[in-house]
Short mmCIF file of C-alpha atoms in Angstrom, two decimals:
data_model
loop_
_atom_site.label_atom_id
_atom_site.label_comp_id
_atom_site.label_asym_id
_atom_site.label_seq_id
_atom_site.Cartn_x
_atom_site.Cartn_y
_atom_site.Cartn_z
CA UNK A 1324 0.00 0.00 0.00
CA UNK A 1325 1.44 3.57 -0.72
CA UNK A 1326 2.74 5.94 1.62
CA UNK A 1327 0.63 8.36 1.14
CA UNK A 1328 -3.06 6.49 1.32
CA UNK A 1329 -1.60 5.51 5.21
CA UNK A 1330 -0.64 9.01 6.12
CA UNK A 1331 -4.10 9.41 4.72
CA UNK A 1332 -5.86 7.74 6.28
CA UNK A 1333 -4.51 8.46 9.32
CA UNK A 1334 -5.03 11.60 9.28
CA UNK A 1335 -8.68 10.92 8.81
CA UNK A 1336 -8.77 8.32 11.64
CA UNK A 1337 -6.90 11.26 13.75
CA UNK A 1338 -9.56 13.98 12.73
CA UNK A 1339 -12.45 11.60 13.89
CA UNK A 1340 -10.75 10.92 17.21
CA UNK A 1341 -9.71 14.94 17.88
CA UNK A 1342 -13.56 15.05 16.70
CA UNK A 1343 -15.41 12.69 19.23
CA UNK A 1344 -13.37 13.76 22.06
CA UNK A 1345 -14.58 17.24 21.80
CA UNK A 1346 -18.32 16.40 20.84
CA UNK A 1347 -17.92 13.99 24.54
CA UNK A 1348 -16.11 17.07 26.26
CA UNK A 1349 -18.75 19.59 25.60
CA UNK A 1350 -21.50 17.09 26.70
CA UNK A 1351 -19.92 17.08 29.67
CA UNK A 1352 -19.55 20.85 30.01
CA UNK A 1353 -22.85 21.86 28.72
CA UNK A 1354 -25.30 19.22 30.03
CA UNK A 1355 -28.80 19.11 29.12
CA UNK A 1356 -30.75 20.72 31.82
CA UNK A 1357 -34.75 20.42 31.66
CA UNK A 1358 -37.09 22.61 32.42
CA UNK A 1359 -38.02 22.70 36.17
CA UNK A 1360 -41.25 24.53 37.44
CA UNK A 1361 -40.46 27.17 40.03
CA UNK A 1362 -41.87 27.32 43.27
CA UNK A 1363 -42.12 30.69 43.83
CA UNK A 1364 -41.91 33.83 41.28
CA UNK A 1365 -42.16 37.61 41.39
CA UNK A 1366 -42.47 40.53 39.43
CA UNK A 1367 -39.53 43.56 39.99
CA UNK A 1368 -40.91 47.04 40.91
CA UNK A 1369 -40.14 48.00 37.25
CA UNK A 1370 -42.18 45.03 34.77
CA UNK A 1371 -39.25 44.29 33.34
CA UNK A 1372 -37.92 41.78 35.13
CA UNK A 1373 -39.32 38.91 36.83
CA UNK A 1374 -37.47 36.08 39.24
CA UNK A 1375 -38.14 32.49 39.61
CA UNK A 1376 -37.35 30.06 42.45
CA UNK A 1377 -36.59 26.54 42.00
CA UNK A 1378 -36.02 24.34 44.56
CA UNK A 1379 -33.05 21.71 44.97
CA UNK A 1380 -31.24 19.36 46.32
CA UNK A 1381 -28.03 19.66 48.53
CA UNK A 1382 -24.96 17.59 48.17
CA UNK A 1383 -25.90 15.45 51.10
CA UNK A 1384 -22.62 17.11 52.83
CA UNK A 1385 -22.62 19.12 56.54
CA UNK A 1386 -22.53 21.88 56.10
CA UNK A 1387 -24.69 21.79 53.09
CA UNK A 1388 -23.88 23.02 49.71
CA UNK A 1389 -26.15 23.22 46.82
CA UNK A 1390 -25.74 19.79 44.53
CA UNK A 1391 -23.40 19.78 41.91
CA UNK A 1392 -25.05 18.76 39.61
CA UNK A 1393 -27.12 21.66 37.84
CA UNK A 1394 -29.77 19.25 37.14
CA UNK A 1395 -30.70 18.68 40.68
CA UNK A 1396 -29.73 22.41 42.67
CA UNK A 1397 -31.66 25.04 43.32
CA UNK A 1398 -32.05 28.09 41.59
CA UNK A 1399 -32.47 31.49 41.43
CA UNK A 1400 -32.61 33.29 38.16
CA UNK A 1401 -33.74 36.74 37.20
CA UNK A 1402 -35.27 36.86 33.48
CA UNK A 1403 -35.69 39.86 31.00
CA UNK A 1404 -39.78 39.85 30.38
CA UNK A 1405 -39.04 41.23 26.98
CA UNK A 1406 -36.32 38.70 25.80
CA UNK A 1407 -36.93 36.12 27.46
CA UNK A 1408 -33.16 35.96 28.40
CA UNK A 1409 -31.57 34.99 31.72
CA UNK A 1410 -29.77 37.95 33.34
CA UNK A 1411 -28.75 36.10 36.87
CA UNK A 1412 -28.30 32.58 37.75
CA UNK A 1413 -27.86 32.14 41.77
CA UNK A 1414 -27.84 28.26 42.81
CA UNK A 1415 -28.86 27.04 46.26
CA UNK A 1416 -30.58 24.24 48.12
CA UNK A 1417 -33.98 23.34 49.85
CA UNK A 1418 -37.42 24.18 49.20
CA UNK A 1419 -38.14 27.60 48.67
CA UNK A 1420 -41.14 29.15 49.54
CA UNK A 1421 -41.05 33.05 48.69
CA UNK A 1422 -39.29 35.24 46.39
CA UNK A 1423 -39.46 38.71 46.12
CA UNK A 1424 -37.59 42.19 45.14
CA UNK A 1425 -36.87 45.50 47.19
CA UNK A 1426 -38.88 48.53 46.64
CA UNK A 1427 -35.66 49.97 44.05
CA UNK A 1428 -35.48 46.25 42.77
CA UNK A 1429 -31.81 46.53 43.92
CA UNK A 1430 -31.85 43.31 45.91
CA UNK A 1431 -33.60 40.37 45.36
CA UNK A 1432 -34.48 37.77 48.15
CA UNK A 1433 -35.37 34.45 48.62
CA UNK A 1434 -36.25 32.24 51.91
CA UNK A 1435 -35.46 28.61 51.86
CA UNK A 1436 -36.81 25.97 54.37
CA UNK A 1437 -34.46 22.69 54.61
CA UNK A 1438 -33.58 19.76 57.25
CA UNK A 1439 -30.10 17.68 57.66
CA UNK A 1440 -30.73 14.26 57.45
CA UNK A 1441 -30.35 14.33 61.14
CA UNK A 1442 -32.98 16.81 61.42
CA UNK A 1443 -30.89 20.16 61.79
CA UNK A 1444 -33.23 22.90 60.94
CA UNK A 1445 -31.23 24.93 58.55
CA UNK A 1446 -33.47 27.58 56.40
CA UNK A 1447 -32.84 31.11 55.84
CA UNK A 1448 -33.10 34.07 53.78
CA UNK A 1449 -30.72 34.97 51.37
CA UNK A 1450 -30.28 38.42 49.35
CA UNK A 1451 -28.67 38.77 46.28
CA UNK A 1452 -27.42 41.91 44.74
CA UNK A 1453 -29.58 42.08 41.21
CA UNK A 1454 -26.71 43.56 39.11
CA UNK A 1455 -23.66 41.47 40.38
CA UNK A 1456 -25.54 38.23 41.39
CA UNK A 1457 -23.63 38.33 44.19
CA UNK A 1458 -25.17 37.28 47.57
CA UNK A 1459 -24.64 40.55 50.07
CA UNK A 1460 -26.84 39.22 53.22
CA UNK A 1461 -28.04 36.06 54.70
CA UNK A 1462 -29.66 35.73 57.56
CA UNK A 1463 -29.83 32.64 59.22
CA UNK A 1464 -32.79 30.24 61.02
CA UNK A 1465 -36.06 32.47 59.23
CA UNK A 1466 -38.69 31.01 57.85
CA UNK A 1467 -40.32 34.29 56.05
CA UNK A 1468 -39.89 38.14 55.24
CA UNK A 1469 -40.79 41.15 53.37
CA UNK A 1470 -39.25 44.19 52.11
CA UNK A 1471 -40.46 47.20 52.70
CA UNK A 1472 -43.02 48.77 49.63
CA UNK A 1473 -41.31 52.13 50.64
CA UNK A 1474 -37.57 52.36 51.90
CA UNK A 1475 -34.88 50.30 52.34
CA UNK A 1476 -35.66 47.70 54.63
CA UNK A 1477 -36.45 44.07 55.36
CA UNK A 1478 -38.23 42.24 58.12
CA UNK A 1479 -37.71 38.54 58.83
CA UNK A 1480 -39.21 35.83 61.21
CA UNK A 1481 -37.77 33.13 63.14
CA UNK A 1482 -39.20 30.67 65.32
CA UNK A 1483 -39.64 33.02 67.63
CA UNK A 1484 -38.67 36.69 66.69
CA UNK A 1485 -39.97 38.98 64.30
CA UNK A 1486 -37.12 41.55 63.14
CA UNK A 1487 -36.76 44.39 60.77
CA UNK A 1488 -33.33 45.43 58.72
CA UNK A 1489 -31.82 48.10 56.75
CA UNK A 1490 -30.90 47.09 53.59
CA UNK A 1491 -27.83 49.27 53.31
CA UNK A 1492 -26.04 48.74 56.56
CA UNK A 1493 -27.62 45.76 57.35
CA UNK A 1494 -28.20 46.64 60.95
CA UNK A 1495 -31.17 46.11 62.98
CA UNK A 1496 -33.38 48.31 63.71
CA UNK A 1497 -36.20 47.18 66.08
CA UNK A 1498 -37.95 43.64 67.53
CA UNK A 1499 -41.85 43.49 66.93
CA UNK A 1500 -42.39 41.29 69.58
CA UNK A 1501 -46.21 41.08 68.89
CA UNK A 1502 -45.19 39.19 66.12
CA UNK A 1503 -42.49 37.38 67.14
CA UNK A 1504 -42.91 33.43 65.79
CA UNK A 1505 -45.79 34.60 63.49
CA UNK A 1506 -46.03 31.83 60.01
CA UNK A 1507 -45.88 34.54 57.71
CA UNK A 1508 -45.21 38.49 57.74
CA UNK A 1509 -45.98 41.25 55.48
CA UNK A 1510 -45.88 44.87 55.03
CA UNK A 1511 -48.67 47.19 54.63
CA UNK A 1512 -49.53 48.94 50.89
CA UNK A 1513 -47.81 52.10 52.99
CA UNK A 1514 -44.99 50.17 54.52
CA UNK A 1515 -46.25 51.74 58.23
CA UNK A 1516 -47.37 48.49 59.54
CA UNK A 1517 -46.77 44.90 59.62
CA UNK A 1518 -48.94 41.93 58.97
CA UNK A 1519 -48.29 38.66 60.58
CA UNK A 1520 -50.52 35.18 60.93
CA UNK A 1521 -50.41 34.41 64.95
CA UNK A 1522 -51.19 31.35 66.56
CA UNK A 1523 -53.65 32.40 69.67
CA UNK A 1524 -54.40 29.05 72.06
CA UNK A 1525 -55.16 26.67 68.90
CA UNK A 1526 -57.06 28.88 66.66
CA UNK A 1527 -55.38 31.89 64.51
CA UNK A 1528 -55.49 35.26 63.47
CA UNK A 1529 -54.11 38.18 61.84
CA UNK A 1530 -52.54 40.69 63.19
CA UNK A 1531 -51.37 44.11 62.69
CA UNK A 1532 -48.52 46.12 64.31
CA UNK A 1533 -48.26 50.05 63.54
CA UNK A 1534 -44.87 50.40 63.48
CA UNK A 1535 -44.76 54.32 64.84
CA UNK A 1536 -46.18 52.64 67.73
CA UNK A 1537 -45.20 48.72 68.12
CA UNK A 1538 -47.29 48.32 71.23
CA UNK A 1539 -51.10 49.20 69.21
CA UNK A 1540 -52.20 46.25 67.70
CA UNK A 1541 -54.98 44.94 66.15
CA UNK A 1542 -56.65 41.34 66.02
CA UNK A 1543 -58.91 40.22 63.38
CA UNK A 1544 -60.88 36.88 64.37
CA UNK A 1545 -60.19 33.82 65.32
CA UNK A 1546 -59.79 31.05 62.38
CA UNK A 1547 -59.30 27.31 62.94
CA UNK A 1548 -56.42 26.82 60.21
CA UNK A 1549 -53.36 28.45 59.96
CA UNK A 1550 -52.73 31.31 57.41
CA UNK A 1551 -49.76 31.12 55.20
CA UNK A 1552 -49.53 33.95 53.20
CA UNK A 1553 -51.56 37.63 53.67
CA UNK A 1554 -52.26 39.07 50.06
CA UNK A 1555 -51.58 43.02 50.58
CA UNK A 1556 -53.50 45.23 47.63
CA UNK A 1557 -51.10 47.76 46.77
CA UNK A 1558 -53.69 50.25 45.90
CA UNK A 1559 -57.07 50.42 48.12
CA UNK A 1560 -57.99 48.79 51.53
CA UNK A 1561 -58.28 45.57 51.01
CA UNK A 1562 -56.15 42.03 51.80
CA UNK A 1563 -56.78 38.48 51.27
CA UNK A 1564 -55.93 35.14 52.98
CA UNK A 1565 -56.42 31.74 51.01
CA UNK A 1566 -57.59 28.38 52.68
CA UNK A 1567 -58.97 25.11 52.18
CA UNK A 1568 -61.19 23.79 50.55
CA UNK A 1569 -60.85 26.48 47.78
CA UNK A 1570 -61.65 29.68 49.94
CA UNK A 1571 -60.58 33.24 49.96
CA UNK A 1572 -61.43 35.55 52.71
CA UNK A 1573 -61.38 39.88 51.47
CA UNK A 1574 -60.74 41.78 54.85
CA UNK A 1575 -60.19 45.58 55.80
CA UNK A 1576 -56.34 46.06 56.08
CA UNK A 1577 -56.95 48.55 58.40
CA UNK A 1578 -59.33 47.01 60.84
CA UNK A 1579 -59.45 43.41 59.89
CA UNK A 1580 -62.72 42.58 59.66
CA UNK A 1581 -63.97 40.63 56.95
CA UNK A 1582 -65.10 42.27 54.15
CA UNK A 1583 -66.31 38.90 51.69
CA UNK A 1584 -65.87 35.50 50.97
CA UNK A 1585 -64.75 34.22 47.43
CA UNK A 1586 -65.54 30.24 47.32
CA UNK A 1587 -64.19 28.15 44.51
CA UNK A 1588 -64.70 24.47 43.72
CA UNK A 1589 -60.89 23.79 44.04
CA UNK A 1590 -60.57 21.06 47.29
CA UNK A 1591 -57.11 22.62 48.25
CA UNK A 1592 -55.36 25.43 49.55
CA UNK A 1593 -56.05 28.34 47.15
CA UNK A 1594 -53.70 31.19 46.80
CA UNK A 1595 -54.52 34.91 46.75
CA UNK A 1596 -53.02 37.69 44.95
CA UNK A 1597 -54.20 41.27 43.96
CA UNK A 1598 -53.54 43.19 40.70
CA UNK A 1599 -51.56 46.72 41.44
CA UNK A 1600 -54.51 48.72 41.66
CA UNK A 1601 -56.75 45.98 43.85
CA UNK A 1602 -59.08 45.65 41.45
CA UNK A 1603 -58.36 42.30 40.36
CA UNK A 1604 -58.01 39.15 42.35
CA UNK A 1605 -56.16 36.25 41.19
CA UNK A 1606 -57.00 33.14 42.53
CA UNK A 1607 -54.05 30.25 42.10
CA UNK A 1608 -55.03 26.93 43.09
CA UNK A 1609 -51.99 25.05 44.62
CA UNK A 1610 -52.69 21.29 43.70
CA UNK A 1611 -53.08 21.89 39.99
CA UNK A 1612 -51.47 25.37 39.73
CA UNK A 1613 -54.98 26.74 37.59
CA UNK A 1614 -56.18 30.48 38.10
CA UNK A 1615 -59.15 32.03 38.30
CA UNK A 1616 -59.34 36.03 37.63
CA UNK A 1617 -62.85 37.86 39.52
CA UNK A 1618 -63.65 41.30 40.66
CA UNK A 1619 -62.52 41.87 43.87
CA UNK A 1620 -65.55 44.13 44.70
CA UNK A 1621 -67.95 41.89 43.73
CA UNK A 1622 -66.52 38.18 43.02
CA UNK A 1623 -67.50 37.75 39.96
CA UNK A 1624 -65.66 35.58 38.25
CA UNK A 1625 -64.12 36.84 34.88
CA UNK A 1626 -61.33 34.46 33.28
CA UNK A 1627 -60.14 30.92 34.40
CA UNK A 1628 -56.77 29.66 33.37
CA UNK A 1629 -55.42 26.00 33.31
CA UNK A 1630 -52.08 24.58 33.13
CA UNK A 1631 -51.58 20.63 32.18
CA UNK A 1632 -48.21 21.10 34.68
CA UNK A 1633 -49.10 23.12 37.20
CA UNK A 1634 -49.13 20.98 40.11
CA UNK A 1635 -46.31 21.17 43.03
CA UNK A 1636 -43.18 19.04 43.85
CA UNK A 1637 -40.95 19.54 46.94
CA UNK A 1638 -37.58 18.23 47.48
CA UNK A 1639 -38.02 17.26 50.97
CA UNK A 1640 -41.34 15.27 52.60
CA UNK A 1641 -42.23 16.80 56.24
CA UNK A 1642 -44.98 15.65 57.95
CA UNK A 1643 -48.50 17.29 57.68
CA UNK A 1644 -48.53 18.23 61.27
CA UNK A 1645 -45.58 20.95 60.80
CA UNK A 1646 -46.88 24.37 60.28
CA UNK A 1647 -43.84 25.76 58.71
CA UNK A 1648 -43.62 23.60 55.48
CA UNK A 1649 -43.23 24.61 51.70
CA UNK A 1650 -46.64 22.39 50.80
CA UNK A 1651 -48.52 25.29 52.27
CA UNK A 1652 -48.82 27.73 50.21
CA UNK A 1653 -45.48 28.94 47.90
CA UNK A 1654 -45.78 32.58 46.52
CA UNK A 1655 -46.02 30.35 42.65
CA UNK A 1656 -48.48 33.38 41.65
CA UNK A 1657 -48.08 36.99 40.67
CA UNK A 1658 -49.94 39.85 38.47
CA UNK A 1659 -47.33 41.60 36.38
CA UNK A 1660 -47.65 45.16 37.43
CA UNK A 1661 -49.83 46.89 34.53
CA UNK A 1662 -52.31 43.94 35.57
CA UNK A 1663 -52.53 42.72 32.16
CA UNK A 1664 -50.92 39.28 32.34
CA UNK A 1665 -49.95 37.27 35.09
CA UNK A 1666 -47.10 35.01 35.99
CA UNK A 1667 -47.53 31.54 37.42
CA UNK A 1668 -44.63 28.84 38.38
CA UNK A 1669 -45.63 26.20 35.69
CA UNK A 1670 -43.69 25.14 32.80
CA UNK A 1671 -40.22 27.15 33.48
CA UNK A 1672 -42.51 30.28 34.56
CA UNK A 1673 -45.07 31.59 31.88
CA UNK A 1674 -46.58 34.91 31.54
CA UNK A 1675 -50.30 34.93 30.55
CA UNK A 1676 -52.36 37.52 29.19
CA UNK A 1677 -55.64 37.66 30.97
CA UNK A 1678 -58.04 39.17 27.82
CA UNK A 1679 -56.66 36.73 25.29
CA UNK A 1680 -55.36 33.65 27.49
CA UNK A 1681 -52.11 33.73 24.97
CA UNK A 1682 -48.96 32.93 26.58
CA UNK A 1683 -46.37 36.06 25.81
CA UNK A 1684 -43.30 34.47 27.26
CA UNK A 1685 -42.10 31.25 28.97
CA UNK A 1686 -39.20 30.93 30.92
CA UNK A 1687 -36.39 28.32 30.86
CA UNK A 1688 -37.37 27.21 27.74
#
């Protein structure tokens, strides 16, 4: 055989080995990663922006680390509504529960609830910078928060201890002990008061703290299932609380008595959220992950919205007795703020116009 058909051919065989080993090196490098529904989402401040939660595994190390595999972590990732494009990518561990942005939509925040497999209690809430990514707080052994609607501060509770922040020193500012061990907290449309969900000898209630004056409070009734998460209309008088089987409660944010009752045919935990201008009431159901748009003065019922993969998936089973769990009600709902679409945690994160029903943008894709 001639010289030259060997050097030939093995230059061909050497061109499909150079060629495989790169096709196998950027599998590994760039692995497929599927779509993963988030379990929490939220809008920024401006409507341009929106961030989704998913939750994750850990490396099964102590102290935890999120998994290395980027199938399997958490994450946090902040979106461009227009583009569709992924601006941040923040990974993590647990269940997460709430996600939301500061008043400036400088920070973005997330609280996680997880257990070691010796049954360490190790959740928190983390804040990330949103132009760096990089995380610039985290505050340990909290189970919710809220940033303030109106300055630069955040409010977190712990088992027992209800505390407020400033964002840009990070120091504390003051104990509400009224709400100290609360489920959830809030702040009110004005950011002068605080909304918590208090446990009172079996039964619970919400309860408001003015925060010129910690030691006025007010108490609505008594209720025989805990509240998870307090629904605050940003324009108006009004908040919401969501319950099972497929009930919403209107109340007074100011005195909170209840205002109306919104029923629904859903047999879970339903989950209430307001358009900007409180007009609008989205109801998401958390089993399925449908929605159903209705007035909020009147109730009447205006769109309804399904999703075939809309139901919700923790990474960790706890026991139905334990009142601070992710299967209670996840923030997985949110009107974008000109209240014409919505965004729900189904499919990657999709963004629904409520006239039309047509999807404008799905995340993760």
């Amino acid at each position: 055989m001639p010289t030259s058909t060997l050097a030939s051919r093995s230059t061909v065989s050497a061109s499909l080995l150079l060629f495989c080993l790169l096709a196998v090196s950027h599998a590994v490098a760039a692995p497929f990663v599927p779509v993963r529904d988030p379990s929490c989402v939220a809008y920024a401040p401006s409507g341009t922006v929106v961030a989704t939660g998913c939750s994750g595994q850990s490396d099964g190390n102590f102290p935890p680390r999120p998994h290395p595999d980027v199938r399997k972590c958490g994450v946090v990732a902040l979106w461009d509504v227009a583009t569709g494009k992924r601006l941040r990518r923040m990974e993590t561990f647990g269940d997460l529960t709430k996600i939301a942005f500061s008043h400036d939509g400088k920070l973005v925040a997330a609280c996680r609830l997880y257990a070691s497999g010796d049954g360490v209690r190790l959740d928190e809430v983390r804040v990330w910078d949103t132009t760096t990514g990089r995380a610039v707080q985290v505050l340990d052994r909290c189970h919710a928060f809220d940033f303030s609607p109106t300055e630069s501060k955040l409010v977190v509770l712990s088992r027992s201890r209800c505390v407020i922040y400033d964002t840009e020193t990070w120091e504390k500012l003051a104990p509400i002990d009224s709400l100290g061990g609360s489920l959830t907290i809030e702040y009110s449309a004005d950011g002068k008061s605080l909304l918590g969900s208090v446990e009172n000898q079996g039964r619970y209630q919400l309860r408001r703290v003015a925060l010129d004056a910690v030691d006025r409070t007010i108490d609505s009734l008594l209720l025989p299932a805990p509240i998870y998460q307090i629904a605050i209309a940003e324009a108006g008088e009004q908040l919401a609380t969501g319950h099972a089987p497929g009930l919403v409660i209107v109340w007074n944010a100011k005195t909170l008595e209840p205002i109306s009752k919104v029923e629904t045919l859903e047999q879970g935990l339903v989950h209430p959220f307001f358009s900007r201008d409180g007009k609008l009431l989205g109801i998401g159901s958390q089993l399925r992950g449908d929605v159903q748009i209705v007035r909020t003065e009147t109730g009447e019922k205006l769109r309804e919205f399904t999703f075939e993969k809309g139901s919700f998936k923790t990474t960790q089973v706890r026991k139905e007795t334990e009142q601070i769990r992710p299967e209670s009600d996840p923030g997985r709902f949110v009107f974008s703020p000109d209240g014409d679409s919505f965004l729900v945690g189904a499919y990657g994160g999709i963004v629904r116009l409520i006239d039309s029903g047509a999807d404008i943008r799905r995340f993760g894709d």
